[in-house]
Short mmCIF file of C-alpha atoms in Angstrom, two decimals:
data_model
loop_
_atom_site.label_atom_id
_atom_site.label_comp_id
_atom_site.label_asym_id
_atom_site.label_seq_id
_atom_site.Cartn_x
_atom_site.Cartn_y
_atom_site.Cartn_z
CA UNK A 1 1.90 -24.94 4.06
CA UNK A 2 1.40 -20.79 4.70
CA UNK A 3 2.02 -20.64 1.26
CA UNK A 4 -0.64 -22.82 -0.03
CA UNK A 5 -2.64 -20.96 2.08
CA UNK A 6 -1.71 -17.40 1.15
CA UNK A 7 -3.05 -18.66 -2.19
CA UNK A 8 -5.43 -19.70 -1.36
CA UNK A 9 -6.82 -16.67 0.70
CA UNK A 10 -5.47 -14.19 -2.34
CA UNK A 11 -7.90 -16.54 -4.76
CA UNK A 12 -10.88 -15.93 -2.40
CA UNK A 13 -10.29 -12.11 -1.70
CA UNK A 14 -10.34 -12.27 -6.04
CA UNK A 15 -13.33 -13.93 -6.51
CA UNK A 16 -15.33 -12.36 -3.97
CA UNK A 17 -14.18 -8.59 -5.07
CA UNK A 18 -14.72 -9.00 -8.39
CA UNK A 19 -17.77 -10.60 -7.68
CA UNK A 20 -18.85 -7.20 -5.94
CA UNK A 21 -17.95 -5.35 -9.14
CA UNK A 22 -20.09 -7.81 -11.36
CA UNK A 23 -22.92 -7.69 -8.76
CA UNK A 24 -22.56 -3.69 -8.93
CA UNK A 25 -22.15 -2.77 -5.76
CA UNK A 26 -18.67 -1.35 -6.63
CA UNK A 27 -17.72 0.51 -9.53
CA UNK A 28 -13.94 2.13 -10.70
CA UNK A 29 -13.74 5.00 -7.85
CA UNK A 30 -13.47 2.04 -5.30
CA UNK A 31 -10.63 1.06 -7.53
CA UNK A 32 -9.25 4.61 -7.10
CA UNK A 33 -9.90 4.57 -3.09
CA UNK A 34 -7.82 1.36 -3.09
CA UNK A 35 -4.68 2.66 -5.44
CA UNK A 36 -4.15 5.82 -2.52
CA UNK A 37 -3.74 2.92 0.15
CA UNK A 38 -0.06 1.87 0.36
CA UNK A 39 2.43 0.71 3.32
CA UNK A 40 2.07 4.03 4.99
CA UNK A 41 -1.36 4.10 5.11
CA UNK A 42 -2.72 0.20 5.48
CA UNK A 43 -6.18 1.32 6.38
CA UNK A 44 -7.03 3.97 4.27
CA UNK A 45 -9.71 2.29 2.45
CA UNK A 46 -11.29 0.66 5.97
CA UNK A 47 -10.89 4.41 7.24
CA UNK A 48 -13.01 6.23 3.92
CA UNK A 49 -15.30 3.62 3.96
CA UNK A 50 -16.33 3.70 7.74
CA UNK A 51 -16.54 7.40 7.55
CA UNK A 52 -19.16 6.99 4.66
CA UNK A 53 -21.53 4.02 6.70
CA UNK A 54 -21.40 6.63 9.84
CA UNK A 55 -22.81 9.44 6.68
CA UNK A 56 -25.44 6.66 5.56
CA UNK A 57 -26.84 6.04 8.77
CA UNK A 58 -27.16 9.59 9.89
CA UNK A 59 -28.46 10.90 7.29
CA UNK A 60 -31.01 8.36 6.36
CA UNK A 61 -31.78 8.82 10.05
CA UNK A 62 -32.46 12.72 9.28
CA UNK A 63 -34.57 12.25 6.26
CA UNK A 64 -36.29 9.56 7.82
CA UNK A 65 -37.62 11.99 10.30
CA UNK A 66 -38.16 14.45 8.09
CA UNK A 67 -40.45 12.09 5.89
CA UNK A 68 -42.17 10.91 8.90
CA UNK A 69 -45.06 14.07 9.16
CA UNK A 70 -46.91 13.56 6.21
CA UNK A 71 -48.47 16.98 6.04
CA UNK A 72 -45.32 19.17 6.26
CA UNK A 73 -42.39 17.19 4.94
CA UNK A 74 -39.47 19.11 4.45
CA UNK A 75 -38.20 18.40 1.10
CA UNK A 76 -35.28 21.20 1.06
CA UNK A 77 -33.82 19.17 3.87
CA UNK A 78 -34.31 15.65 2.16
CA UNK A 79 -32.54 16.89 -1.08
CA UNK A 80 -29.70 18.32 0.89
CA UNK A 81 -29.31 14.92 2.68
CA UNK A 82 -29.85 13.14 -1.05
CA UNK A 83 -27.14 15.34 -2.16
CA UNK A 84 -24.67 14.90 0.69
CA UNK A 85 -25.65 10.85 0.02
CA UNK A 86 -25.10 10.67 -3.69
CA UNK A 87 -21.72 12.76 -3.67
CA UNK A 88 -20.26 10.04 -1.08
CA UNK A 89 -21.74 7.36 -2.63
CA UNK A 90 -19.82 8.81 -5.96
CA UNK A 91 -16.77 9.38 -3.60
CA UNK A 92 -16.36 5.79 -2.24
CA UNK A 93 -17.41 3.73 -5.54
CA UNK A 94 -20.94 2.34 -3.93
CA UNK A 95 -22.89 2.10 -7.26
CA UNK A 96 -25.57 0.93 -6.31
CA UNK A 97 -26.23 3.33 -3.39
CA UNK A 98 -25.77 6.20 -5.82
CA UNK A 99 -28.02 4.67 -8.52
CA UNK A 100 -30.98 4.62 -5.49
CA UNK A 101 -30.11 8.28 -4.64
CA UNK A 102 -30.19 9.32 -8.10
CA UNK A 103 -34.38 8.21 -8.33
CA UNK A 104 -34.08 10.09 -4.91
CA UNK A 105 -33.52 13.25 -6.01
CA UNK A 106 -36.19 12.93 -9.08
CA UNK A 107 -38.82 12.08 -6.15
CA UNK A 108 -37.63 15.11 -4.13
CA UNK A 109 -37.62 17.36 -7.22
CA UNK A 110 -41.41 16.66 -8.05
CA UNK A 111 -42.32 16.24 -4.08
CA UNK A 112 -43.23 12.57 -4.04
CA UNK A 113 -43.02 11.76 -0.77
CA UNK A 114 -44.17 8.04 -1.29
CA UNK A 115 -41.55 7.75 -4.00
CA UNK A 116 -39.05 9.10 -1.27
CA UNK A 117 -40.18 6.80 1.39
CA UNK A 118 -39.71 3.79 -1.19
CA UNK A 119 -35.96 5.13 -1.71
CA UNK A 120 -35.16 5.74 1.34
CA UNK A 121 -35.82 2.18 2.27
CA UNK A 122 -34.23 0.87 -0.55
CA UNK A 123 -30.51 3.03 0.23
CA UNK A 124 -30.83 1.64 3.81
CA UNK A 125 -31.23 -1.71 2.72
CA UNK A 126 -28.09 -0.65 -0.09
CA UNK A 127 -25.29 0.44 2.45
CA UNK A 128 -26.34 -2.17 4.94
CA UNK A 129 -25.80 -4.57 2.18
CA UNK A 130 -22.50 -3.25 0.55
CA UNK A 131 -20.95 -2.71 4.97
CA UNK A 132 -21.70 -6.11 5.54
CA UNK A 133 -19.88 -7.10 1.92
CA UNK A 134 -17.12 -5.20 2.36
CA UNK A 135 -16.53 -6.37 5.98
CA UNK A 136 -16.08 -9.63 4.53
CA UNK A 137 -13.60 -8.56 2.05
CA UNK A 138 -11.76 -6.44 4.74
CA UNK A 139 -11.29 -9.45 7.15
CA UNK A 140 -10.17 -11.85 3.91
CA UNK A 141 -7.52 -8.66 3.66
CA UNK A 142 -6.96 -9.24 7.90
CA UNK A 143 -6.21 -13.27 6.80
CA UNK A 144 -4.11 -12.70 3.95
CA UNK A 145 -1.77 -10.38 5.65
CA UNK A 146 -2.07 -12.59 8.98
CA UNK A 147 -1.10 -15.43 7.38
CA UNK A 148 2.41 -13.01 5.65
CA UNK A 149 0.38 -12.70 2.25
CA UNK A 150 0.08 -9.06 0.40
CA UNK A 151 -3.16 -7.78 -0.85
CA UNK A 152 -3.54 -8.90 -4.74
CA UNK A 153 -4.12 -5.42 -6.89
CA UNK A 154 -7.48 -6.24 -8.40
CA UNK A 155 -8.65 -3.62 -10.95
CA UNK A 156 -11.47 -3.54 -13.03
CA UNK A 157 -12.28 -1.73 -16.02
CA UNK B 1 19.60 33.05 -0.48
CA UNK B 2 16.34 32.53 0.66
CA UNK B 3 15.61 29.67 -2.07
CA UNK B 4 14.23 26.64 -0.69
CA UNK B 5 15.47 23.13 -1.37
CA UNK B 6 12.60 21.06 -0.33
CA UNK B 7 9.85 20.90 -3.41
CA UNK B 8 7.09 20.26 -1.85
CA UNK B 9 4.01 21.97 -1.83
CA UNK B 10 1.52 23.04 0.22
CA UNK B 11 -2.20 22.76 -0.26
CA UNK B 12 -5.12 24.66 1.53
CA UNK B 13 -7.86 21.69 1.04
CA UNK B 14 -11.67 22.90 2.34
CA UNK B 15 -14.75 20.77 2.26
CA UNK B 16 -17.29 20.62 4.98
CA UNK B 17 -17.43 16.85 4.67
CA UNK B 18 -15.05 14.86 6.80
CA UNK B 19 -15.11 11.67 4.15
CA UNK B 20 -14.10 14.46 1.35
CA UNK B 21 -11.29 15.91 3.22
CA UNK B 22 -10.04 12.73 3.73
CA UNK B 23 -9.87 11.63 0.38
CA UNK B 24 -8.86 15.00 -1.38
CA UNK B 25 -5.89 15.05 1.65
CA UNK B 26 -4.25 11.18 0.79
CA UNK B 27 -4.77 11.99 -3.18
CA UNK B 28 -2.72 15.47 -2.24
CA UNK B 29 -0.17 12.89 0.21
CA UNK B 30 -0.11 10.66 -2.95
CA UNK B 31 1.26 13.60 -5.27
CA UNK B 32 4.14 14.23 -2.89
CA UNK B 33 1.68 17.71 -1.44
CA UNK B 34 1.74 18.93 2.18
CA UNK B 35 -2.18 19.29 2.86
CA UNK B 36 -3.76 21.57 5.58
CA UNK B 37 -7.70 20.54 5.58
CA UNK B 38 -10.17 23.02 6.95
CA UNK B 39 -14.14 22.64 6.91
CA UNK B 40 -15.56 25.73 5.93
CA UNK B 41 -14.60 28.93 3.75
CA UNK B 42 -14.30 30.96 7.06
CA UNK B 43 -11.54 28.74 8.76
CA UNK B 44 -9.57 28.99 5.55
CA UNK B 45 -9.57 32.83 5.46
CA UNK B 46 -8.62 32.51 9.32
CA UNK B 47 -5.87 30.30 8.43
CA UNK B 48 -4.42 32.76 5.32
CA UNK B 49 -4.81 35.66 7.83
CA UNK B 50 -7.09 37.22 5.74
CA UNK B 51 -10.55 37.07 8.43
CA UNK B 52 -9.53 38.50 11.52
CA UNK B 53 -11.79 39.77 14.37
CA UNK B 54 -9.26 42.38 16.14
CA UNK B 55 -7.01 43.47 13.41
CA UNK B 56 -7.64 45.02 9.80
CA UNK B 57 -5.26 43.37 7.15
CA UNK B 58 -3.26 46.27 5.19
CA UNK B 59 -4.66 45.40 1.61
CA UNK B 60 -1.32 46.91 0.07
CA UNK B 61 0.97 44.59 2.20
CA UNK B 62 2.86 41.53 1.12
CA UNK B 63 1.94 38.05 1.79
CA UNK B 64 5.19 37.90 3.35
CA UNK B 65 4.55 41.05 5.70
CA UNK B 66 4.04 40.14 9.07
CA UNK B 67 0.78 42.38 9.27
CA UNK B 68 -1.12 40.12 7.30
CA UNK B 69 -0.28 36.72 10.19
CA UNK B 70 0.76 34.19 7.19
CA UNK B 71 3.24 31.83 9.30
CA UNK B 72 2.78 29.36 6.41
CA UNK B 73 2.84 29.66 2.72
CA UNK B 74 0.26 28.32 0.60
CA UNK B 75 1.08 27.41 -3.13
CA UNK B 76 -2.92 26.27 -4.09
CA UNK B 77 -6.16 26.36 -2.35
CA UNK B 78 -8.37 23.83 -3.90
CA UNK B 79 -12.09 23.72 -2.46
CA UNK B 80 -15.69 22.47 -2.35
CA UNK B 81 -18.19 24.67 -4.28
CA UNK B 82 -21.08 23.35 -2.06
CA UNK B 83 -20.67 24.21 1.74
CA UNK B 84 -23.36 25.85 4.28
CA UNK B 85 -22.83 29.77 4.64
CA UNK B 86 -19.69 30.54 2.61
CA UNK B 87 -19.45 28.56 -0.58
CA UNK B 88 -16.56 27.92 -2.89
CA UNK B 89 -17.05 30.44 -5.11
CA UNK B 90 -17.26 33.25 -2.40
CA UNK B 91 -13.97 31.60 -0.72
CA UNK B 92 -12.68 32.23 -4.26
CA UNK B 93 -14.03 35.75 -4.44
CA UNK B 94 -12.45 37.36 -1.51
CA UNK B 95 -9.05 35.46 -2.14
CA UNK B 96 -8.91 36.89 -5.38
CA UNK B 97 -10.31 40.54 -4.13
CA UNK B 98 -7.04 40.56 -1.45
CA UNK B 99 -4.27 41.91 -3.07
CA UNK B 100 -1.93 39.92 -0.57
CA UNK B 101 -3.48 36.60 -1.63
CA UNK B 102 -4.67 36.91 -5.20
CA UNK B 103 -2.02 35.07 -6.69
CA UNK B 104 -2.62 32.10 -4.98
CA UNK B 105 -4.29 29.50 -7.47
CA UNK B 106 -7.62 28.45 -6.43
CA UNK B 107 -9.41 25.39 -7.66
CA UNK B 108 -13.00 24.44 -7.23
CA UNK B 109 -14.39 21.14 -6.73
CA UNK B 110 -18.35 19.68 -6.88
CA UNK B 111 -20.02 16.73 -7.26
CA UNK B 112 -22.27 18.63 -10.07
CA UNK B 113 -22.22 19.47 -13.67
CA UNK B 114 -23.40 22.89 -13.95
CA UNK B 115 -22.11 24.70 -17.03
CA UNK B 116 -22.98 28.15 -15.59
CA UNK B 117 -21.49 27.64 -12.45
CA UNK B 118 -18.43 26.52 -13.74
CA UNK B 119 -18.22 29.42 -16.31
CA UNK B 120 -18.36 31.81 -13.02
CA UNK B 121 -16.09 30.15 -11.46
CA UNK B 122 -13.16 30.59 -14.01
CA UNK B 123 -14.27 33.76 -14.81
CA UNK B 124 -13.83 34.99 -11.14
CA UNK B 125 -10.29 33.85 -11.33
CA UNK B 126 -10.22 29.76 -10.59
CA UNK B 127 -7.68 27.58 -12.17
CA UNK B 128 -9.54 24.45 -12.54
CA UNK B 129 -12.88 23.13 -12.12
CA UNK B 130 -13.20 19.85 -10.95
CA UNK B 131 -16.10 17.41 -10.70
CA UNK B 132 -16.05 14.78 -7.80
CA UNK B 133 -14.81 12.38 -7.18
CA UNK B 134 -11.45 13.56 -7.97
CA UNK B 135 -8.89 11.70 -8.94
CA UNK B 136 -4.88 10.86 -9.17
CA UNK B 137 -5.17 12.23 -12.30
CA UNK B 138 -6.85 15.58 -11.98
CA UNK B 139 -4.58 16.63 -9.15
CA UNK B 140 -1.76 16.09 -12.47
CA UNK B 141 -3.29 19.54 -13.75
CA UNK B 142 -2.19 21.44 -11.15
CA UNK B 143 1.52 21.25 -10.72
CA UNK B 144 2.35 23.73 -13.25
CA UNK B 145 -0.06 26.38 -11.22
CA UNK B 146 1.41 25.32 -8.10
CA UNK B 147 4.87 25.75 -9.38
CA UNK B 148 4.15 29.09 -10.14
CA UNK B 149 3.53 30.49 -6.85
CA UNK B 150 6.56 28.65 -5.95
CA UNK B 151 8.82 30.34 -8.03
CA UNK B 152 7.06 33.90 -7.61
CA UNK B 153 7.93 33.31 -3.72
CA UNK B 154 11.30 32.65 -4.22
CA UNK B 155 11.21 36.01 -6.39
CA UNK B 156 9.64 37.83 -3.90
CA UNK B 157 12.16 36.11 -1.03
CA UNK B 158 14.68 37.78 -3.25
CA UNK B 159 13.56 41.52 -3.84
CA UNK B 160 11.63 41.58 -0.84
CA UNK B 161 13.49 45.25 -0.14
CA UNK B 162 11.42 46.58 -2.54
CA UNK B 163 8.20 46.92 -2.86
CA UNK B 164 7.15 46.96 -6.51
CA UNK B 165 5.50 44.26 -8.31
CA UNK B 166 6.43 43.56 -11.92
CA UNK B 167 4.17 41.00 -12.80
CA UNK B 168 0.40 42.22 -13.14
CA UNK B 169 -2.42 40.61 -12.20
CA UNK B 170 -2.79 37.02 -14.04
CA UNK B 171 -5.51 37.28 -16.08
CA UNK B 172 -8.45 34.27 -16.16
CA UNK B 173 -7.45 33.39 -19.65
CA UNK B 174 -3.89 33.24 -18.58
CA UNK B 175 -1.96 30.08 -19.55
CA UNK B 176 1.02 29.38 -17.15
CA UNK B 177 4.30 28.63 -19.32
CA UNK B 178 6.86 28.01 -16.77
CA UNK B 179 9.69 25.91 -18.13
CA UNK B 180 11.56 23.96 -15.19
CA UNK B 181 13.92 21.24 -15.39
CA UNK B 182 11.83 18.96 -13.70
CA UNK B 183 9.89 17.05 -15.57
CA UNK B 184 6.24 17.47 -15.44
CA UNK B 185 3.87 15.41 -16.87
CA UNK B 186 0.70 16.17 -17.31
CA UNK B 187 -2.42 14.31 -18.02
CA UNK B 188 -5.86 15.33 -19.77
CA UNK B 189 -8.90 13.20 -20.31
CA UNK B 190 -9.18 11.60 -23.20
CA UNK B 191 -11.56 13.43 -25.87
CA UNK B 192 -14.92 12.54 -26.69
CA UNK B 193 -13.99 10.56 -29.39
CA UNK B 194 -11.71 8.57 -27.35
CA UNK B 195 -14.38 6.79 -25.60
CA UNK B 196 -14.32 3.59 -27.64
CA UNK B 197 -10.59 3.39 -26.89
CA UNK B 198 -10.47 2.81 -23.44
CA UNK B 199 -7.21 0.93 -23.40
CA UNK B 200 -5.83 4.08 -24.52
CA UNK B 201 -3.48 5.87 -22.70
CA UNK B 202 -3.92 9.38 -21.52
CA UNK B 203 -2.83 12.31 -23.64
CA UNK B 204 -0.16 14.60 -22.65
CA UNK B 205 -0.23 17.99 -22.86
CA UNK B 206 2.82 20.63 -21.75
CA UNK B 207 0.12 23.79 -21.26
CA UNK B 208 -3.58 23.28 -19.49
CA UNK B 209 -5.59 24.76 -21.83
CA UNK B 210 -8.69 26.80 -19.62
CA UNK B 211 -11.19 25.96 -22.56
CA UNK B 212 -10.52 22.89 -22.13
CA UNK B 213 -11.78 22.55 -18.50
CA UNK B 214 -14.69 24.30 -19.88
CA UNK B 215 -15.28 21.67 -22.00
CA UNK B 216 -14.53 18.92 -20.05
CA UNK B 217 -16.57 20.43 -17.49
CA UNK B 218 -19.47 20.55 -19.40
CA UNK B 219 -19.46 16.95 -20.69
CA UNK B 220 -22.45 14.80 -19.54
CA UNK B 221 -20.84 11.39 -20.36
CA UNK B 222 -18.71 11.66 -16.76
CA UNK B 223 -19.51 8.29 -15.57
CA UNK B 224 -17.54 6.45 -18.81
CA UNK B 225 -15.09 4.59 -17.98
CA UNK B 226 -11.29 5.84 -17.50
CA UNK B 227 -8.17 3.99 -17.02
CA UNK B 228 -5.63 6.20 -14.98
CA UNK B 229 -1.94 5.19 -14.02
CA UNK B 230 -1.12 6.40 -10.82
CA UNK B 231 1.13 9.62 -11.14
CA UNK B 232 4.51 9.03 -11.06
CA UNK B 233 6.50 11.05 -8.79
CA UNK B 234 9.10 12.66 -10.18
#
């Protein structure tokens, strides 16, 4: 009986994880992030990846205000806060936060600041996105283990 | 004697991010290091001893004389390039300027590709360059330069009644060639012409070639796709 359902949780956290590669929201550093987890450190990955929604959401909160006075928008600080963004993004494996940052930084370079309002909307809508995603596939990793399971390796390359 | 059996080493790590010192200290955990993490180029000259407000560090000294307030040794100091107020590069500068400390491998990291920076970099005296993220396999590279402070310690530990130095100063273009028992096994990327062959394992290489970091520093194609092992521990 646990053992059917060990199974049957290690087929679902495999389906949906892969699925996140396929849908791009992860790419091979996440793979990385997960390989430095082991016995010693069971929540490494929850850990990283908490510290980089707390990143998202204050900086998006910074160059949110900073995009807000349309007359004197301080692009210095935006890029810095693009920058900070896109090497985290890079860090943790959240491709498709990166990608948005990446057209980011092109609309900071040339001073669009309509082009940086549209990005900024779409990298909060990103992280908010891949959080609630990976929440999911952190509480399938809660069940499996629950339940006496181990975490199936799932790499992708 | 004063040789130690433990083999572990000990890393300086500095990043003003808290997610980056994170992840740079478990990959260091992961290759059997000990880590100390600071957040800015000032706290790690406090922590060498090398920045202090009330005393004046004797530039001739040793790193093992008490004057310069070293409790700990370091065997690498591996840091950001991009931090507020002190960068990387000027963390790397006045390491390599202290007489006490120069010997101490540095390595730079960054999340960007910029040939000229990098260049500087070596030139002033780093080891490695490193483009984030970094991984299992980049922190391979730097056993060998690691090992060598290790083993100039255990020199020094052993003539430390006198007070010349026979070694000069390491040059940039130096290439370590330390021959231990222990089996190290180091891992480059593959070449450019690898790409197609991703299922292909990772070359090995017995000497880090500097050049080589140049080049692989300089090569746009960084988001291809790599398969790494995790390092085996020896």
């Amino acid at each position: 009986m646990n053992t059917i359902v060990v199974a049957q949780l290690q087929r679902q956290f495999q389906d949906y994880i892969v699925s996140l590669y396929q849908q791009g929201f992860l790419d091979n550093q996440f793979s990385e992030l997960r390989k430095l987890q082991d016995e010693g450190t069971p929540d490494f990955v929850a850990e990283v990846v908490s510290l980089f929604f707390d990143d998202c959401s204050k900086l998006i909160n910074t160059m949110s205000i900073s995009l807000e006075r349309p007359d004197n928008v301080d692009f210095k600080q935006v890029d810095s806060g693009v920058h900070q963004l896109k090497g985290s993004s890079s860090s943790v494996g959240a491709r498709r936060v990166k990608n948005v940052c990446i057209s980011f930084k092109e609309c900071c370079d040339v001073q669009n600041r309509e082009g940086c309002l549209r990005c900024l909307q779409q990298v909060d809508y990103e992280y908010k996105m891949l959080k609630t995603k990976l929440q999911d596939l952190f509480n399938l990793e809660k069940q499996i283990l629950q339940a006496g399971g181990t975490i199936p390796q799932v790499d992708i390359n | 004697m004063g040789m130690a059996a433990e083999s572990q080493f000990h890393v300086l790590a500095v990043d003003d991010s808290l997610f980056d010192r994170k992840l740079i200290e478990r990959l260091l955990q992961k290759s059997s290091c000990q880590v100390t993490t600071v957040d800015s180029g000032s706290k790690a000259l406090e922590f060498l001893g090398l920045r202090q407000s009330t005393d004046s560090n004797d530039p001739n000294a040793f790193s093992k004389a008490p004057v310069n307030h070293q409790v700990v040794e370091v065997n690498l100091i591996i840091t950001d390039y991009c931090m507020p107020g002190m960068t990387g590069y000027d963390l790397l500068k006045k390491v390599k300027e202290s007489s006490a400390f120069r010997d101490i491998p540095v390595v730079i990291m960054s999340s960007e590709n910029v040939p000229a920076r990098i260049s500087r970099c070596l030139e002033e005296g780093a080891e490695e360059f490193f483009l984030k993220p970094v991984r299992l396999a980049d922190l391979n590279k730097l056993k060998p330069h690691m090992m060598k402070t290790k083993l100039k310690n255990q020199k020094l530990e052993e003539i430390e009644t006198t007070s010349k130095v026979e070694n000069g100063v390491p040059t940039a273009v130096a290439d370590p060639e330390i021959k231990d028992s222990t089996n190290i096994e180091i891992e480059i990327l593959p070449l450019q012409q690898d790409l197609l062959l991703v299922q292909q394992e990772e070359q090995t290489l017995s000497i880090n070639n500097k050049r080589k970091s140049v080049e692989e520093g300089i090569s746009t194609d960084r988001a291809r796709p790599r398969f790494d092992g995790i390092a085996t521990a020896v």
